[in-house]
């Protein structure tokens, strides 16, 4: 049973960089999956941030594209999210998730989420 | 991008009732690539349905998805106490993947 766990600083200053890691246990990040980031602003709905394929191919939400980087660290069996030039609007719970490439849409494994607050 | 509009915003029902949730897309969703999630406070989304009508592993058969093109429906045949939550649809047929704004199913 795969488990995903987000980690990283919970407080980031405005104009700084938000960095989160999703540690994967019970499976390999080198497996045939899309590794996904989604966020949810307090009291609001869900927003897809982007994804990385096990081959290294990435897709990003155009609303964030110029500020977002998703990468995979095979040695540590984890994947990461970086968002630059953050503002209060980036305050949200950030979730990581996994989707098999051979069963498109079956995003059935999620981390518990971590709240990141942007504030001075 | 594809905008998903869910209705109603809130559904007030009693345990044992039938719930019908709607998700309408601003453009045709390619290959009916639409999912439904359930979310409870403080929890991650839980996948219920993908491919518009395929139940995810371990999801009770009282949950069913239907629809195609721009109109999709999630039906809960008989509400159990644990079903009161917020439900989101998401399309993954065209990037960026987009979510609806959610429907809250609350106890009447």
Short mmCIF file of C-alpha atoms in Angstrom, two decimals:
data_model
loop_
_atom_site.label_atom_id
_atom_site.label_comp_id
_atom_site.label_asym_id
_atom_site.label_seq_id
_atom_site.Cartn_x
_atom_site.Cartn_y
_atom_site.Cartn_z
CA UNK A 1 0.00 0.00 0.00
CA UNK A 2 1.64 3.23 -1.15
CA UNK A 3 1.83 6.13 1.26
CA UNK A 4 2.52 9.76 0.40
CA UNK A 5 3.69 12.33 2.93
CA UNK A 6 4.16 16.03 2.31
CA UNK A 7 6.82 17.96 4.21
CA UNK A 8 8.40 21.38 4.16
CA UNK A 9 8.29 24.82 5.78
CA UNK A 10 4.84 25.78 7.02
CA UNK A 11 5.54 29.51 6.91
CA UNK A 12 7.02 31.36 3.92
CA UNK A 13 7.63 35.08 3.60
CA UNK A 14 6.05 37.05 0.76
CA UNK A 15 8.24 37.12 -2.37
CA UNK A 16 10.03 34.00 -1.11
CA UNK A 17 10.00 30.45 -2.45
CA UNK A 18 7.66 27.73 -1.26
CA UNK A 19 9.35 24.32 -1.28
CA UNK A 20 7.58 21.07 -0.49
CA UNK A 21 8.56 17.43 -0.77
CA UNK A 22 6.32 14.40 -1.12
CA UNK A 23 7.99 11.30 0.26
CA UNK A 24 6.78 8.07 -1.32
CA UNK A 25 6.80 4.80 0.60
CA UNK A 26 5.55 1.41 -0.50
CA UNK A 27 6.31 2.11 -4.17
CA UNK A 28 8.95 3.66 -6.41
CA UNK A 29 8.86 7.13 -7.98
CA UNK A 30 10.45 5.45 -10.99
CA UNK A 31 7.27 3.46 -11.54
CA UNK A 32 4.78 4.25 -14.31
CA UNK A 33 2.88 7.08 -12.67
CA UNK A 34 2.02 10.72 -12.86
CA UNK A 35 3.05 12.45 -9.65
CA UNK A 36 0.68 15.33 -8.98
CA UNK A 37 0.37 18.46 -6.83
CA UNK A 38 -3.01 20.02 -5.92
CA UNK A 39 -3.73 22.85 -3.51
CA UNK A 40 -6.74 24.16 -1.62
CA UNK A 41 -6.94 27.69 -0.28
CA UNK A 42 -8.59 27.97 3.16
CA UNK A 43 -12.31 27.41 2.82
CA UNK A 44 -12.07 27.19 -0.95
CA UNK A 45 -12.04 24.59 -3.69
CA UNK A 46 -9.30 22.51 -5.24
CA UNK A 47 -6.72 23.73 -7.76
CA UNK A 48 -4.50 21.48 -9.88
CA UNK A 49 -0.93 22.81 -9.80
CA UNK A 50 0.83 20.37 -12.09
CA UNK A 51 2.29 16.93 -12.58
CA UNK A 52 5.43 15.07 -13.51
CA UNK A 53 5.61 11.80 -15.43
CA UNK A 54 8.03 9.09 -14.39
CA UNK A 55 9.92 9.88 -17.62
CA UNK A 56 10.46 13.46 -16.42
CA UNK A 57 7.86 15.14 -18.61
CA UNK A 58 5.94 17.89 -16.80
CA UNK A 59 2.66 19.76 -17.16
CA UNK A 60 1.81 22.89 -15.23
CA UNK A 61 -1.27 25.02 -14.67
CA UNK A 62 -0.83 28.15 -16.81
CA UNK A 63 -2.09 30.25 -13.91
CA UNK A 64 1.10 29.30 -12.04
CA UNK A 65 3.38 28.05 -14.80
CA UNK A 66 6.08 30.70 -14.68
CA UNK A 67 6.51 30.24 -10.93
CA UNK A 68 6.24 26.47 -10.53
CA UNK A 69 8.74 23.64 -10.85
CA UNK A 70 8.01 19.98 -10.13
CA UNK A 71 10.88 17.51 -10.01
CA UNK A 72 11.60 13.92 -9.01
CA UNK A 73 14.45 12.67 -6.81
CA UNK A 74 14.81 8.98 -7.55
CA UNK A 75 17.58 8.48 -5.01
CA UNK A 76 15.36 9.75 -2.18
CA UNK A 77 12.16 8.25 -3.67
CA UNK A 78 10.34 11.55 -3.51
CA UNK A 79 9.12 14.37 -5.67
CA UNK A 80 9.09 18.09 -5.02
CA UNK A 81 7.25 21.32 -5.66
CA UNK A 82 8.74 24.80 -5.81
CA UNK A 83 6.69 27.97 -6.15
CA UNK A 84 8.61 31.22 -6.47
CA UNK A 85 7.58 34.81 -5.75
CA UNK A 86 4.81 33.74 -3.39
CA UNK A 87 2.06 36.03 -2.12
CA UNK A 88 -0.75 35.61 0.39
CA UNK A 89 -2.79 34.07 -2.44
CA UNK A 90 -0.47 31.05 -2.31
CA UNK A 91 -1.54 30.26 1.25
CA UNK A 92 -3.18 26.86 0.97
CA UNK A 93 -3.16 23.21 1.94
CA UNK A 94 -0.90 21.45 -0.55
CA UNK A 95 -1.59 17.83 -1.45
CA UNK A 96 0.55 15.39 -3.40
CA UNK A 97 -1.02 12.48 -5.26
CA UNK A 98 -0.26 9.58 -7.60
CA UNK A 99 -1.96 8.38 -10.78
CA UNK A 100 -1.04 5.25 -12.77
CA UNK A 101 -0.19 5.95 -16.40
CA UNK A 102 -1.99 2.76 -17.46
CA UNK A 103 -5.23 3.74 -15.71
CA UNK A 104 -5.58 7.41 -16.54
CA UNK A 105 -7.65 9.32 -14.03
CA UNK A 106 -7.36 6.83 -11.20
CA UNK A 107 -5.79 9.30 -8.75
CA UNK A 108 -6.54 7.19 -5.71
CA UNK A 109 -3.45 7.78 -3.58
CA UNK A 110 -3.08 11.09 -1.78
CA UNK A 111 -0.98 12.58 0.96
CA UNK A 112 -2.76 14.02 3.98
CA UNK A 113 -1.91 17.58 2.92
CA UNK A 114 0.17 20.28 4.54
CA UNK A 115 -0.87 23.87 5.23
CA UNK A 116 1.58 26.49 4.00
CA UNK A 117 1.01 30.07 5.11
CA UNK A 118 2.56 33.03 3.28
CA UNK A 119 3.07 35.84 5.77
CA UNK A 120 5.74 38.19 7.02
CA UNK B 1 -9.44 26.01 -19.94
CA UNK B 2 -12.54 23.96 -19.24
CA UNK B 3 -14.78 25.45 -16.57
CA UNK B 4 -16.81 22.98 -14.52
CA UNK B 5 -19.99 24.21 -12.84
CA UNK B 6 -21.48 22.04 -10.13
CA UNK B 7 -25.06 22.25 -8.93
CA UNK B 8 -26.59 22.63 -6.53
CA UNK B 9 -24.14 24.39 -4.25
CA UNK B 10 -25.67 22.71 -1.22
CA UNK B 11 -27.95 19.69 -1.00
CA UNK B 12 -29.88 19.20 2.25
CA UNK B 13 -31.01 15.59 2.58
CA UNK B 14 -31.70 12.91 5.16
CA UNK B 15 -29.99 9.54 5.59
CA UNK B 16 -31.60 7.07 3.23
CA UNK B 17 -32.39 9.73 0.62
CA UNK B 18 -31.13 9.67 -2.94
CA UNK B 19 -28.62 12.38 -3.88
CA UNK B 20 -28.14 13.63 -7.41
CA UNK B 21 -25.21 15.95 -8.08
CA UNK B 22 -24.58 17.67 -11.39
CA UNK B 23 -21.37 18.76 -13.10
CA UNK B 24 -21.58 20.74 -16.33
CA UNK B 25 -18.52 21.51 -18.47
CA UNK B 26 -17.99 24.61 -20.62
CA UNK B 27 -16.57 22.39 -23.40
CA UNK B 28 -16.79 18.72 -24.28
CA UNK B 29 -14.71 16.63 -21.91
CA UNK B 30 -12.47 14.46 -24.06
CA UNK B 31 -13.09 10.73 -23.73
CA UNK B 32 -15.39 11.43 -20.78
CA UNK B 33 -12.29 11.93 -18.65
CA UNK B 34 -14.17 13.08 -15.55
CA UNK B 35 -13.68 12.14 -11.93
CA UNK B 36 -15.70 12.62 -8.77
CA UNK B 37 -14.10 13.11 -5.35
CA UNK B 38 -15.49 13.19 -1.84
CA UNK B 39 -13.81 15.42 0.73
CA UNK B 40 -14.41 15.67 4.46
CA UNK B 41 -13.02 18.45 6.68
CA UNK B 42 -9.30 18.13 7.31
CA UNK B 43 -8.94 15.24 4.87
CA UNK B 44 -7.55 14.73 1.40
CA UNK B 45 -9.96 14.17 -1.47
CA UNK B 46 -11.08 10.57 -1.88
CA UNK B 47 -11.53 9.26 -5.41
CA UNK B 48 -15.02 7.86 -6.01
CA UNK B 49 -15.48 7.71 -9.78
CA UNK B 50 -13.17 8.12 -12.78
CA UNK B 51 -13.78 7.88 -16.49
CA UNK B 52 -17.23 9.32 -15.72
CA UNK B 53 -18.62 5.97 -14.55
CA UNK B 54 -15.85 3.69 -13.27
CA UNK B 55 -16.02 3.15 -9.54
CA UNK B 56 -12.66 3.31 -7.79
CA UNK B 57 -11.44 0.39 -5.73
CA UNK B 58 -13.32 -0.05 -2.48
CA UNK B 59 -16.08 2.45 -3.27
CA UNK B 60 -19.56 1.19 -2.32
CA UNK B 61 -21.96 0.52 -5.18
CA UNK B 62 -24.41 3.13 -3.86
CA UNK B 63 -22.13 5.63 -5.64
CA UNK B 64 -22.55 5.78 -9.40
CA UNK B 65 -21.44 8.15 -12.11
CA UNK B 66 -23.02 8.83 -15.46
CA UNK B 67 -23.06 11.30 -18.31
CA UNK B 68 -20.98 12.29 -21.29
CA UNK B 69 -19.68 15.24 -23.30
CA UNK B 70 -20.60 18.25 -21.12
CA UNK B 71 -23.11 16.89 -18.61
CA UNK B 72 -22.21 14.50 -15.83
CA UNK B 73 -23.99 13.22 -12.74
CA UNK B 74 -22.97 11.60 -9.48
CA UNK B 75 -25.75 9.65 -7.81
CA UNK B 76 -25.73 8.32 -4.27
CA UNK B 77 -28.61 5.88 -4.16
CA UNK B 78 -29.18 5.84 -0.38
CA UNK B 79 -27.26 8.28 1.79
CA UNK B 80 -25.37 6.82 4.70
CA UNK B 81 -24.29 9.05 7.63
CA UNK B 82 -20.68 8.95 6.41
CA UNK B 83 -21.68 10.32 2.98
CA UNK B 84 -22.33 13.85 4.23
CA UNK B 85 -19.37 15.74 2.78
CA UNK B 86 -18.31 17.99 -0.10
CA UNK B 87 -18.13 16.48 -3.58
CA UNK B 88 -15.97 17.76 -6.42
CA UNK B 89 -15.85 16.88 -10.08
CA UNK B 90 -12.64 17.23 -12.07
CA UNK B 91 -11.91 16.90 -15.77
CA UNK B 92 -8.61 15.50 -16.97
CA UNK B 93 -9.29 15.36 -20.68
CA UNK B 94 -7.61 18.64 -21.41
CA UNK B 95 -4.85 20.50 -19.63
CA UNK B 96 -4.99 22.18 -17.26
CA UNK B 97 -6.99 19.72 -15.22
CA UNK B 98 -9.79 21.69 -13.61
CA UNK B 99 -12.15 21.15 -10.68
CA UNK B 100 -15.69 22.23 -10.11
CA UNK B 101 -16.43 24.46 -7.12
CA UNK B 102 -17.99 21.63 -5.13
CA UNK B 103 -21.39 20.53 -3.86
CA UNK B 104 -21.92 20.20 -0.12
CA UNK B 105 -24.24 17.40 0.92
CA UNK B 106 -25.52 18.25 4.38
CA UNK B 107 -27.88 16.61 6.82
CA UNK B 108 -31.37 18.05 6.66
#
